[in-house]
Short mmCIF file of C-alpha atoms and ligand atoms in Angstrom, two decimals:
data_model
loop_
_atom_site.label_atom_id
_atom_site.label_comp_id
_atom_site.label_asym_id
_atom_site.label_seq_id
_atom_site.Cartn_x
_atom_site.Cartn_y
_atom_site.Cartn_z
CA MET N 80 34.84 3.25 -32.66
CA LYS N 81 31.76 1.33 -31.66
CA CYS N 82 29.35 2.44 -28.90
CA ARG N 83 29.79 0.58 -25.66
CA SER N 84 25.99 0.33 -25.27
CA CYS N 85 24.53 -0.25 -28.67
CA CYS N 86 27.47 -0.97 -30.95
CA GLY N 87 26.57 1.97 -33.18
CA ASP N 88 29.14 4.32 -34.72
CA CYS N 89 30.70 7.05 -32.56
CA GLN N 90 31.94 10.50 -33.49
CA GLU N 91 34.76 12.26 -31.57
CA VAL N 92 33.66 15.28 -29.66
CA LEU N 93 36.67 16.53 -27.63
CA GLY N 94 40.22 15.51 -27.07
CA LEU N 95 41.76 16.26 -23.59
CA GLY N 96 45.16 15.06 -24.22
CA GLU N 97 47.13 12.20 -22.62
CA GLN N 98 46.13 12.00 -18.96
CA PRO N 99 46.93 9.82 -15.94
CA ALA N 100 44.05 8.25 -14.01
CA SER N 101 42.50 11.28 -12.17
CA ASN N 102 42.29 9.58 -8.70
CA ALA N 103 45.86 8.12 -8.89
CA LEU N 104 47.52 10.44 -6.43
CA LEU N 105 51.34 10.15 -6.31
CA LYS N 106 53.42 9.63 -3.23
CA SER N 107 56.32 11.68 -4.55
CA ALA N 108 56.71 14.49 -7.10
CA ASP N 109 58.85 12.46 -9.38
CA GLU N 110 57.08 9.05 -9.30
CA HIS N 111 56.54 7.41 -12.67
CA GLU N 112 52.92 7.41 -13.85
CA GLU N 113 51.01 5.96 -16.74
CA THR N 114 49.01 8.10 -19.04
CA TYR N 115 46.24 7.23 -21.41
CA PRO N 116 44.48 9.11 -24.09
CA LEU N 117 41.38 11.04 -22.84
CA ARG N 118 38.83 11.65 -25.55
CA VAL N 119 35.02 11.70 -25.68
CA ALA N 120 32.91 10.59 -28.52
CA VAL N 121 29.14 10.29 -29.02
CA CYS N 122 27.18 7.56 -30.50
CA THR N 123 25.04 8.81 -33.32
CA THR N 124 22.52 5.94 -32.87
CA CYS N 125 21.68 6.03 -29.11
CA TRP N 126 23.56 9.34 -28.32
CA LEU N 127 25.53 7.90 -25.40
CA LEU N 128 28.49 10.15 -24.73
CA GLN N 129 31.56 8.05 -23.79
CA THR N 130 35.25 7.91 -23.55
CA THR N 131 37.08 6.21 -26.44
CA PHE N 132 39.76 4.43 -24.49
CA ASP N 133 39.02 1.95 -21.65
CA VAL N 134 41.51 1.87 -18.71
CA ASP N 135 41.22 -1.29 -16.80
CA GLU N 136 38.77 -0.84 -13.95
CA LYS N 137 41.17 -2.40 -11.46
CA ARG N 138 43.75 0.16 -12.28
CA LEU N 139 41.27 2.98 -11.63
CA PHE N 140 39.41 1.88 -8.59
CA SER N 141 42.34 0.48 -6.54
CA ASP N 142 42.29 -0.52 -2.92
CA GLU N 143 43.53 2.97 -2.06
CA TYR N 144 40.67 4.72 -3.79
CA PRO N 145 40.84 8.01 -1.84
CA TYR N 146 37.27 9.20 -2.02
CA PHE N 147 35.16 8.99 1.09
CA SER N 148 31.47 10.03 0.76
CA GLY N 149 31.10 11.02 4.43
CA GLN N 150 33.54 13.92 3.75
CA SER N 151 30.82 16.37 2.58
CA LYS N 152 28.00 17.58 4.87
CA GLN N 153 25.86 18.59 1.82
CA TRP N 154 26.07 15.02 0.56
CA VAL N 155 25.14 13.50 3.93
CA SER N 156 22.00 15.61 4.16
CA HIS N 157 21.22 14.74 0.50
CA CYS N 158 21.37 11.02 1.49
CA ASN N 159 19.15 11.47 4.60
CA GLU N 160 16.44 13.26 2.64
CA PHE N 161 16.52 10.63 -0.07
CA ALA N 162 16.17 7.77 2.49
CA GLU N 163 13.11 9.39 4.15
CA ALA N 164 11.46 9.83 0.80
CA ALA N 165 12.11 6.33 -0.40
CA ILE N 166 10.92 4.64 2.83
CA LYS N 167 7.57 6.44 2.37
CA ARG N 168 7.23 6.14 -1.41
CA PHE N 169 8.01 2.38 -1.58
CA GLY N 170 6.51 1.54 1.75
CA LEU N 171 9.71 -0.09 2.98
CA ASN N 172 9.40 -1.88 6.24
CA ASP N 173 10.92 -4.64 8.36
CA GLN N 174 10.57 -7.13 5.46
CA SER N 175 12.43 -5.00 2.97
CA CYS N 176 15.91 -5.21 1.60
CA VAL N 177 17.84 -2.18 0.42
CA ILE N 178 21.04 -2.71 -1.66
CA GLU N 179 23.37 0.01 -2.77
CA VAL N 180 25.87 -0.42 -5.55
CA GLY N 181 29.23 1.28 -4.95
CA GLY N 182 27.93 2.44 -1.65
CA ASN N 183 31.39 3.77 -0.69
CA ASP N 184 31.81 4.26 3.03
CA GLY N 185 28.03 3.41 3.71
CA THR N 186 26.94 7.07 4.15
CA SER N 187 23.79 6.78 2.11
CA LEU N 188 22.65 3.38 3.58
CA LEU N 189 23.06 4.53 7.18
CA PRO N 190 19.62 6.26 7.42
CA PHE N 191 17.96 2.90 6.27
CA LYS N 192 19.66 0.88 8.94
CA GLY N 193 17.20 -0.49 11.62
CA ARG N 194 14.24 0.57 9.57
CA VAL N 195 14.32 -2.31 6.99
CA ALA N 196 15.17 -6.04 7.33
CA GLY N 197 18.54 -5.61 5.78
CA VAL N 198 20.96 -3.39 3.94
CA TRP N 199 23.86 -4.46 1.71
CA ASN N 200 26.70 -2.34 0.17
CA ILE N 201 28.11 -3.94 -3.07
CA GLU N 202 31.52 -2.23 -2.99
CA PRO N 203 34.72 -3.59 -4.28
CA SER N 204 37.10 -0.85 -3.08
CA LYS N 205 38.80 -2.16 0.07
CA SER N 206 39.59 1.12 1.83
CA VAL N 207 35.99 2.48 1.64
CA ALA N 208 34.40 -0.95 2.22
CA ALA N 209 36.29 -1.16 5.49
CA ALA N 210 34.82 2.19 6.57
CA SER N 211 31.39 0.88 5.64
CA GLU N 212 31.78 -2.24 7.71
CA ALA N 213 33.01 -0.06 10.59
CA ALA N 214 29.90 2.01 10.33
CA GLY N 215 27.83 -1.15 10.60
CA ILE N 216 26.85 -1.42 6.95
CA PRO N 217 27.74 -5.02 5.60
CA VAL N 218 29.64 -5.20 2.36
CA LYS N 219 29.63 -7.59 -0.70
CA PRO N 220 33.10 -6.86 -2.03
CA TYR N 221 32.37 -7.31 -5.73
CA PHE N 222 32.13 -5.35 -8.95
CA PHE N 223 28.47 -5.11 -9.81
CA GLY N 224 27.74 -6.81 -13.06
CA THR N 225 29.98 -9.74 -12.31
CA PRO N 226 28.13 -12.95 -11.30
CA GLN N 227 29.14 -12.96 -7.55
CA GLY N 228 27.42 -9.53 -7.17
CA GLN N 229 24.04 -10.80 -8.00
CA GLN N 230 23.19 -13.24 -5.26
CA ILE N 231 20.79 -10.95 -3.39
CA GLN N 232 17.65 -9.15 -4.38
CA ALA N 233 16.32 -5.74 -3.44
CA ASP N 234 12.99 -3.92 -2.97
CA LEU N 235 15.11 -0.82 -3.44
CA LEU N 236 18.30 -0.88 -5.43
CA ILE N 237 20.32 2.36 -5.23
CA ALA N 238 23.11 3.17 -7.75
CA ASN N 239 24.32 6.63 -7.13
CA ASN N 240 27.11 7.99 -9.19
CA VAL N 241 28.31 4.59 -10.15
CA MET N 242 26.86 3.50 -13.49
CA ALA N 243 29.12 5.72 -15.43
CA HIS N 244 32.07 4.00 -13.63
CA THR N 245 31.85 0.76 -15.54
CA PRO N 246 33.09 0.07 -19.13
CA ASN N 247 30.51 -2.71 -19.49
CA ILE N 248 27.28 -0.73 -19.23
CA ASN N 249 25.20 -3.75 -20.64
CA ALA N 250 26.43 -6.02 -17.84
CA PHE N 251 25.60 -3.35 -15.34
CA ALA N 252 21.95 -2.99 -16.68
CA GLU N 253 21.52 -6.76 -16.76
CA ALA N 254 22.70 -6.93 -13.11
CA ILE N 255 20.13 -4.22 -12.15
CA HIS N 256 17.39 -6.51 -13.45
CA ALA N 257 18.85 -9.57 -11.75
CA THR N 258 19.28 -7.79 -8.43
CA LEU N 259 15.58 -6.35 -8.34
CA LYS N 260 12.76 -8.26 -6.70
CA PRO N 261 9.83 -8.42 -9.30
CA GLY N 262 8.11 -5.36 -7.84
CA GLY N 263 11.31 -3.57 -6.80
CA THR N 264 12.61 -0.20 -7.95
CA ALA N 265 16.11 0.76 -8.88
CA THR N 266 16.99 4.46 -8.37
CA ILE N 267 20.02 5.50 -10.43
CA GLU N 268 21.71 8.85 -10.08
CA PHE N 269 24.25 10.27 -12.43
CA PRO N 270 25.48 13.69 -13.41
CA TRP N 271 23.18 14.57 -16.23
CA ALA N 272 24.95 14.75 -19.60
CA LEU N 273 22.62 17.70 -20.56
CA ASN N 274 24.21 19.76 -17.87
CA LEU N 275 27.73 18.56 -18.82
CA ILE N 276 27.17 19.79 -22.33
CA GLU N 277 25.25 23.02 -21.63
CA GLY N 278 27.37 23.91 -18.64
CA VAL N 279 30.65 23.13 -20.39
CA GLN N 280 31.55 20.76 -17.52
CA PHE N 281 34.40 19.14 -19.48
CA ASP N 282 36.37 18.63 -16.29
CA THR N 283 33.90 15.91 -15.24
CA ILE N 284 35.33 13.84 -18.14
CA TYR N 285 38.02 11.43 -16.91
CA HIS N 286 38.81 7.84 -17.32
CA GLU N 287 36.88 6.65 -14.24
CA HIS N 288 33.76 7.96 -16.11
CA TYR N 289 33.34 5.75 -19.12
CA SER N 290 29.88 7.05 -19.92
CA TYR N 291 28.12 10.45 -19.54
CA LEU N 292 24.44 9.53 -19.11
CA SER N 293 21.12 10.87 -20.24
CA LEU N 294 17.58 9.58 -20.33
CA ARG N 295 17.92 9.39 -24.05
CA ALA N 296 20.84 6.98 -23.89
CA LEU N 297 19.60 4.99 -21.02
CA GLU N 298 16.05 4.11 -22.34
CA PRO N 299 17.12 1.86 -25.21
CA LEU N 300 19.84 0.24 -22.99
CA PHE N 301 17.36 -0.53 -20.32
CA ALA N 302 14.76 -1.79 -22.74
CA ARG N 303 17.18 -4.38 -23.95
CA HIS N 304 17.65 -5.54 -20.34
CA ARG N 305 13.95 -5.72 -19.58
CA LEU N 306 13.95 -2.55 -17.54
CA LYS N 307 11.85 0.66 -17.91
CA ILE N 308 12.34 4.10 -16.49
CA TYR N 309 9.01 5.36 -15.04
CA ASP N 310 9.95 8.50 -13.28
CA VAL N 311 12.88 11.01 -13.12
CA GLN N 312 13.83 13.76 -10.74
CA GLU N 313 16.34 16.56 -11.29
CA LEU N 314 18.90 17.03 -8.52
CA PRO N 315 21.41 19.88 -7.78
CA THR N 316 24.22 17.41 -6.85
CA HIS N 317 27.43 17.25 -9.03
CA GLY N 318 26.49 20.28 -11.08
CA GLY N 319 23.07 18.94 -11.92
CA SER N 320 22.18 15.24 -11.71
CA LEU N 321 19.24 13.15 -12.83
CA ARG N 322 17.71 10.36 -10.72
CA VAL N 323 15.81 7.79 -12.70
CA PHE N 324 13.41 5.18 -11.39
CA ALA N 325 13.43 1.92 -13.09
CA HIS N 326 11.24 -1.15 -12.92
CA ARG N 327 11.43 -4.66 -14.35
CA THR N 328 9.23 -4.98 -17.42
CA ASP N 329 8.55 -8.73 -16.98
CA VAL N 330 6.05 -7.72 -14.34
CA ALA N 331 3.46 -4.95 -14.14
CA CYS N 332 5.19 -1.56 -14.33
CA PRO N 333 4.01 1.78 -12.75
CA ARG N 334 2.61 4.43 -15.11
CA VAL N 335 5.24 6.67 -16.69
CA THR N 336 5.16 10.18 -15.11
CA SER N 337 5.07 13.48 -16.95
CA ALA N 338 8.53 14.28 -15.69
CA VAL N 339 9.86 11.51 -18.03
CA PHE N 340 8.21 13.10 -21.01
CA GLU N 341 9.50 16.57 -19.94
CA ALA N 342 13.09 15.30 -19.50
CA ARG N 343 12.94 13.72 -22.92
CA ARG N 344 11.83 16.95 -24.44
CA ARG N 345 14.68 18.86 -22.76
CA GLU N 346 17.24 16.33 -24.12
CA ILE N 347 16.39 17.04 -27.79
CA PRO N 348 19.56 19.10 -28.23
CA LEU N 349 21.61 15.97 -27.27
CA THR N 350 20.49 14.41 -30.58
CA VAL N 351 21.94 17.26 -32.70
CA PRO N 352 25.72 17.04 -33.80
CA GLU N 353 26.20 20.83 -33.61
CA THR N 354 25.55 20.74 -29.83
CA TYR N 355 28.73 18.78 -29.45
CA GLU N 356 30.81 20.94 -31.78
CA ARG N 357 29.74 24.01 -29.71
CA PHE N 358 30.64 22.25 -26.46
CA ALA N 359 34.17 21.51 -27.68
CA ARG N 360 34.70 25.17 -28.75
CA ARG N 361 33.52 26.39 -25.43
CA ALA N 362 35.74 24.08 -23.47
CA ARG N 363 38.83 25.30 -25.44
CA GLY N 364 37.58 28.96 -24.75
CA ILE N 365 37.61 28.25 -21.04
CA ARG N 366 41.23 27.15 -21.15
CA GLU N 367 42.23 30.26 -22.98
CA GLN N 368 40.32 32.42 -20.58
CA PHE N 369 42.16 30.68 -17.64
CA TRP N 370 45.61 31.11 -19.29
CA ASP N 371 44.81 34.83 -19.58
CA PHE N 372 43.86 35.12 -15.98
CA LEU N 373 47.22 33.47 -14.91
CA GLY N 374 49.21 35.63 -17.30
CA GLY N 375 47.51 38.81 -16.27
CA ARG N 376 48.06 38.59 -12.50
CA TYR N 377 49.79 41.56 -10.94
CA GLN N 378 53.54 41.16 -11.90
CA GLY N 379 52.74 37.50 -12.22
CA THR N 380 53.60 37.07 -8.53
CA GLU N 381 50.18 36.84 -6.87
CA ILE N 382 49.70 33.27 -5.57
CA VAL N 383 46.84 31.25 -7.01
CA ALA N 384 46.25 28.32 -4.65
CA GLY N 385 44.10 25.50 -5.51
CA TYR N 386 41.30 24.15 -3.23
CA GLY N 387 39.76 20.68 -3.35
CA ALA N 388 41.90 17.73 -4.84
CA ALA N 389 38.95 16.54 -6.76
CA ALA N 390 39.21 14.15 -9.71
CA LYS N 391 37.63 16.80 -11.96
CA GLY N 392 40.29 19.24 -10.85
CA ASN N 393 42.96 17.00 -12.42
CA THR N 394 41.21 16.93 -15.72
CA PHE N 395 41.10 20.76 -15.65
CA LEU N 396 44.69 21.24 -14.61
CA ASN N 397 46.00 18.73 -17.05
CA PHE N 398 43.88 19.92 -19.96
CA CYS N 399 45.29 23.39 -19.26
CA GLN N 400 48.82 21.83 -18.85
CA LEU N 401 49.35 23.55 -15.50
CA ASN N 402 51.96 22.62 -12.98
CA ARG N 403 53.36 23.92 -9.61
CA GLN N 404 54.82 27.00 -11.19
CA ASP N 405 51.19 28.11 -12.02
CA ILE N 406 49.45 26.71 -8.87
CA PRO N 407 51.99 26.03 -6.04
CA PHE N 408 49.76 23.82 -3.97
CA VAL N 409 46.14 22.47 -3.61
CA ALA N 410 44.49 22.25 -0.16
CA ASP N 411 42.11 19.46 0.87
CA THR N 412 40.51 18.20 4.09
CA THR N 413 40.84 14.52 3.28
CA PRO N 414 43.56 13.13 5.51
CA ALA N 415 44.50 10.40 3.00
CA LYS N 416 45.16 12.97 0.35
CA ILE N 417 47.31 15.47 2.24
CA PHE N 418 51.01 15.54 1.24
CA LYS N 419 50.42 13.42 -1.85
CA PHE N 420 50.77 14.93 -5.35
CA LEU N 421 48.16 15.40 -8.05
CA PRO N 422 48.54 13.15 -11.04
CA GLY N 423 49.89 14.84 -14.15
CA SER N 424 50.33 18.32 -12.80
CA ARG N 425 52.32 16.98 -9.75
CA ILE N 426 51.11 19.75 -7.52
CA GLN N 427 51.31 18.96 -3.83
CA ILE N 428 48.22 18.62 -1.74
CA VAL N 429 48.40 20.40 1.58
CA SER N 430 46.05 20.96 4.58
CA GLU N 431 43.59 23.79 4.73
CA LYS N 432 45.62 25.28 7.58
CA MET N 433 48.66 25.54 5.29
CA LEU N 434 46.66 27.31 2.66
CA ILE N 435 45.50 29.87 5.20
CA GLU N 436 49.08 30.37 6.37
CA GLU N 437 50.27 31.20 2.88
CA ARG N 438 47.67 33.89 2.42
CA PRO N 439 47.10 33.43 -1.32
CA LYS N 440 45.64 36.17 -3.33
CA TYR N 441 43.37 33.83 -5.31
CA VAL N 442 41.87 30.46 -4.23
CA LEU N 443 40.85 28.41 -7.34
CA ILE N 444 38.05 26.15 -6.31
CA LEU N 445 38.53 23.00 -8.40
CA PRO N 446 35.38 21.15 -7.27
CA TRP N 447 33.10 23.96 -8.38
CA ASN N 448 30.09 21.87 -7.45
CA TRP N 449 31.04 22.58 -3.70
CA ARG N 450 31.64 26.31 -4.42
CA ASP N 451 29.08 27.66 -1.93
CA GLU N 452 30.03 25.31 0.91
CA ILE N 453 33.79 26.22 0.39
CA VAL N 454 33.37 29.95 0.01
CA GLU N 455 31.43 29.98 3.36
CA LYS N 456 33.92 27.95 5.36
CA LEU N 457 36.97 29.75 3.88
CA GLY N 458 35.70 33.21 4.36
CA VAL N 459 38.87 34.07 6.32
CA ILE N 460 40.74 34.83 2.97
CA ARG N 461 38.76 37.98 2.72
CA SER N 462 40.73 39.40 5.63
CA TRP N 463 43.84 39.72 3.37
CA GLY N 464 41.92 40.64 0.27
CA GLY N 465 41.86 37.06 -1.07
CA ARG N 466 39.41 36.11 -3.79
CA PHE N 467 37.68 33.01 -4.93
CA VAL N 468 38.04 31.78 -8.50
CA THR N 469 36.06 29.19 -10.44
CA ALA N 470 36.88 28.51 -14.15
CA ILE N 471 33.74 26.66 -15.35
CA PRO N 472 31.48 27.35 -17.12
CA GLU N 473 33.45 30.76 -17.36
CA LEU N 474 35.97 32.49 -15.21
CA LYS N 475 34.45 33.88 -12.08
CA ILE N 476 36.37 35.90 -9.61
CA THR N 477 34.49 36.96 -6.42
P1 TYD V 708 34.62 15.35 -5.20
O1 TYD V 708 33.27 15.89 -4.74
O2 TYD V 708 34.89 13.94 -4.82
O3 TYD V 708 34.67 15.58 -6.79
P2 TYD V 708 35.24 14.58 -7.85
O4 TYD V 708 34.23 13.61 -8.13
O5 TYD V 708 35.52 15.51 -8.98
O6 TYD V 708 36.46 13.98 -7.26
O7 TYD V 708 35.76 16.22 -4.66
C1 TYD V 708 35.73 17.08 -3.69
C2 TYD V 708 37.10 17.21 -3.12
O8 TYD V 708 37.13 18.35 -2.39
C3 TYD V 708 37.41 16.05 -2.13
O9 TYD V 708 38.80 15.72 -2.24
C4 TYD V 708 37.15 16.70 -0.78
C5 TYD V 708 37.52 18.09 -0.98
N1 TYD V 708 36.80 19.00 -0.20
C6 TYD V 708 37.38 19.61 0.87
O10 TYD V 708 38.61 19.45 0.97
N2 TYD V 708 36.79 20.48 1.66
C7 TYD V 708 35.40 20.75 1.54
O11 TYD V 708 34.84 21.56 2.20
C8 TYD V 708 34.73 20.08 0.43
C9 TYD V 708 33.27 20.29 0.28
C10 TYD V 708 35.50 19.21 -0.39
ZN1 ZN V 709 25.02 3.65 -28.90
#
């Protein structure tokens, strides 16, 4: 196949089987669902890691997209800190415009409100867009990269965890250029492919994520679209993210920081084919380790409950071919998810209260990126000898 960024040749890295869209929760346990091949490949020219099969965006990001940013306290404080730093660094004031792409329920634009001339959330998903409007953050209901999405220009353009969500990464980059004022900066956050590979985070691979981004892969893409990355920051979010700062190259650009040179150096392993072979071996090893854990439970009767109906959980459960015989239920605090069924595994989602009533011996935390927050709030399971389990990057029982 050809690379979605540079049209170079790609090499397959890992096959994760036939999987349904990982956010497509089912209303009943026997509802029909579509599955699509889930495989990742890497381009041997620009080293962009990417899925090989494009599921139509409109099937994936439906009006019922169940993810609401405001759900996590940690994420909210991450957004507040970012806004404070950005207002200072870019000298944003009552003349400035801040635009967010895929701003979800408006959580990350809220701290800018009232401190700049205007904020806009370019968000096509109706359910979350309504929440954004309700919170006082106006919405342009378009897919970024389509012509309607480009009628406004920003001093600060934020694209957090959204660039990987589009099959047409070239249109997205071009839209960044078009939506930036000449001296404006775009800050783009994404789970860093370097951490995906080194931390064996194969569960973050699903159809909604068309690309797995790195500085190495973004630089040539941006250069083609008259954009340049002049700074990067490493972030702890989503298992280790990168935030890049990009500027238009048709106007004077800030000096490239040493952090960019350092990140380029650290990414050298991403340009070596053996790195990807090792990653695939380790992913299959994690699955075997988890099967051994399930098989080895005392008389096979101790309950392993799931916690967190995250998209990444579905990749993990379906790659391991698990169902409700293995994990009888998964608890989640998102009201819109409770009582629905996970795609593929068809395990039911229940409330946190129901999980506690069942007193499971093990609680498998599927969104391992929230492990600390979840272990802290669910400490009550210790009272009956319950233990927390995470499977990635290796089986951990505490
Ligand atoms: P999310 O962070 O959205 O991961 P992904 O991008 O893989 O979907 O998923 C976290 C899920 O876990 C989400 O459904 C909310 C849920 N959750 C809880 O139920 N309780 C919690 O305390 C936290 C932190 C998350
Ligand atoms: Zn490429």
